[in-house]
XYZ file of N, CA and C in Angstrom:
198
model
N -32.310 9.525 4.335
C -32.771 10.697 3.621
C -31.820 10.989 2.469
N -32.336 11.379 1.356
C -31.533 11.629 0.170
C -30.680 12.870 0.287
N -29.741 12.965 -0.607
C -28.839 14.109 -0.636
C -28.965 14.817 -1.976
N -28.882 16.106 -1.934
C -28.928 16.889 -3.171
C -27.642 16.677 -3.960
N -26.542 16.463 -3.255
C -25.238 16.273 -3.871
C -24.797 14.829 -3.649
N -25.125 13.933 -4.582
C -24.847 12.516 -4.358
C -23.367 12.156 -4.249
N -22.455 12.981 -4.754
C -21.039 12.643 -4.723
C -20.285 13.416 -3.648
N -21.003 14.138 -2.819
C -20.374 14.946 -1.790
C -19.569 14.097 -0.811
N -20.057 12.909 -0.473
C -19.370 12.048 0.483
C -17.980 11.658 -0.010
N -17.828 11.368 -1.298
C -16.520 11.001 -1.838
C -15.546 12.158 -1.711
N -16.011 13.365 -1.967
C -15.147 14.529 -1.827
C -14.737 14.690 -0.373
N -15.656 14.424 0.541
C -15.343 14.543 1.956
C -14.284 13.542 2.385
N -14.377 12.313 1.922
C -13.391 11.303 2.317
C -12.019 11.646 1.758
N -11.956 12.167 0.539
C -10.676 12.570 -0.042
C -10.060 13.710 0.765
N -10.881 14.647 1.191
C -10.393 15.762 2.007
C -9.936 15.264 3.375
N -10.677 14.357 3.942
C -10.286 13.791 5.246
C -8.955 13.059 5.143
N -8.758 12.351 4.055
C -7.498 11.630 3.838
C -6.341 12.614 3.755
N -6.533 13.712 3.058
C -5.476 14.722 2.935
C -5.125 15.338 4.286
N -6.091 15.402 5.199
C -5.874 16.048 6.488
C -5.297 15.114 7.551
N -5.277 13.815 7.273
C -4.772 12.853 8.256
C -3.250 12.909 8.326
N -2.714 12.651 9.523
C -1.253 12.576 9.594
C -0.791 11.228 9.032
N 0.478 11.125 8.754
C 1.029 9.976 8.044
C 0.761 8.654 8.761
N 1.002 8.622 10.064
C 0.812 7.375 10.806
C -0.643 6.923 10.803
N -1.564 7.872 10.966
C -2.986 7.526 10.932
C -3.398 7.038 9.550
N -2.837 7.648 8.529
C -3.147 7.246 7.161
C -2.642 5.830 6.880
N -1.439 5.541 7.314
C -0.903 4.184 7.157
C -1.742 3.170 7.940
N -2.124 3.522 9.157
C -2.964 2.637 9.968
C -4.301 2.379 9.292
N -4.889 3.413 8.727
C -6.180 3.267 8.052
C -6.054 2.309 6.866
N -4.983 2.442 6.096
C -4.791 1.589 4.931
C -4.599 0.138 5.350
N -3.758 -0.092 6.358
C -3.501 -1.457 6.832
C -4.778 -2.077 7.389
N -5.514 -1.329 8.191
C -6.744 -1.850 8.778
C -7.789 -2.145 7.703
N -7.853 -1.317 6.681
C -8.799 -1.562 5.590
C -8.448 -2.847 4.853
N -7.154 -3.082 4.640
C -6.721 -4.310 3.983
C -7.044 -5.532 4.836
N -6.796 -5.438 6.139
C -7.089 -6.542 7.048
C -8.584 -6.816 7.128
N -9.364 -5.761 7.182
C -10.815 -5.907 7.241
C -11.340 -6.564 5.975
N -10.816 -6.169 4.830
C -11.209 -6.788 3.572
C -10.918 -8.274 3.570
N -9.788 -8.636 4.146
C -9.412 -10.057 4.217
C -10.354 -10.818 5.157
N -10.663 -10.236 6.300
C -11.534 -10.901 7.281
C -12.983 -11.019 6.814
N -13.436 -10.046 6.043
C -14.828 -10.041 5.602
C -15.047 -10.754 4.270
N -14.005 -11.349 3.745
C -14.123 -12.061 2.478
C -15.143 -13.188 2.571
N -15.671 -13.575 1.432
C -16.672 -14.637 1.428
C -16.031 -16.022 1.463
N -16.874 -17.045 1.484
C -16.400 -18.418 1.598
C -15.589 -18.883 0.396
N -15.771 -18.263 -0.742
C -15.060 -18.650 -1.958
C -13.610 -18.165 -1.972
N -13.197 -17.520 -0.906
C -11.833 -17.033 -0.837
C -11.646 -15.633 -1.396
N -12.712 -15.042 -1.894
C -12.593 -13.682 -2.404
C -12.615 -12.711 -1.239
N -11.767 -11.708 -1.315
C -11.713 -10.725 -0.260
C -12.689 -9.598 -0.543
N -13.316 -9.112 0.533
C -14.085 -7.879 0.415
C -13.063 -6.772 0.214
N -13.332 -5.837 -0.640
C -12.330 -4.816 -0.950
C -12.785 -3.443 -0.496
N -11.806 -2.629 -0.211
C -12.045 -1.228 0.080
C -12.488 -0.587 -1.231
N -13.453 0.318 -1.205
C -13.833 0.974 -2.463
C -12.592 1.512 -3.181
N -12.475 1.230 -4.469
C -11.252 1.602 -5.208
C -10.905 3.081 -5.114
N -11.899 3.957 -5.116
C -11.589 5.388 -5.056
C -10.992 5.769 -3.708
N -11.423 5.116 -2.645
C -10.869 5.390 -1.322
C -9.439 4.864 -1.241
N -9.236 3.641 -1.698
C -7.894 3.067 -1.670
C -6.937 3.891 -2.531
N -7.384 4.326 -3.695
C -6.537 5.136 -4.573
C -6.188 6.466 -3.917
N -7.158 7.059 -3.221
C -6.899 8.335 -2.547
C -5.856 8.162 -1.443
N -5.938 7.061 -0.707
C -4.967 6.788 0.352
C -3.573 6.591 -0.244
N -3.473 5.753 -1.261
C -2.174 5.467 -1.889
C -1.600 6.729 -2.520
N -2.440 7.512 -3.200
C -1.979 8.757 -3.822
C -1.416 9.717 -2.767
N -2.112 9.848 -1.660
C -1.654 10.747 -0.601
C -0.349 10.251 0.013
N -0.231 8.953 0.222
C 1.021 8.404 0.757
C 2.182 8.638 -0.204
N 1.929 8.497 -1.494
C 2.997 8.735 -2.485
C 3.405 10.201 -2.505
N 2.436 11.109 -2.421
C 2.751 12.530 -2.409
C 3.609 12.890 -1.201
N 3.299 12.281 -0.087
C 4.037 12.584 1.133
C 5.420 11.958 1.127
N 5.629 10.924 0.330
C 6.932 10.264 0.284
C 7.954 11.056 -0.529
N 7.469 11.987 -1.333
C 8.392 12.766 -2.190
C 9.210 13.748 -1.399
């Protein structure tokens, strides 16, 4: 079923990332990288985590490192 707010899901994932504790956030990033590697195609290209999700994770980790 369609959504009236097509970008609402991205905002939700960014908010969820901000609410995660550090260890869970690190685990999510590592697992996403591993999953991308495992799901890669035969040509050796890796499936990638959506860039906006990966950027949100890295940004949050950097903010917490300060």
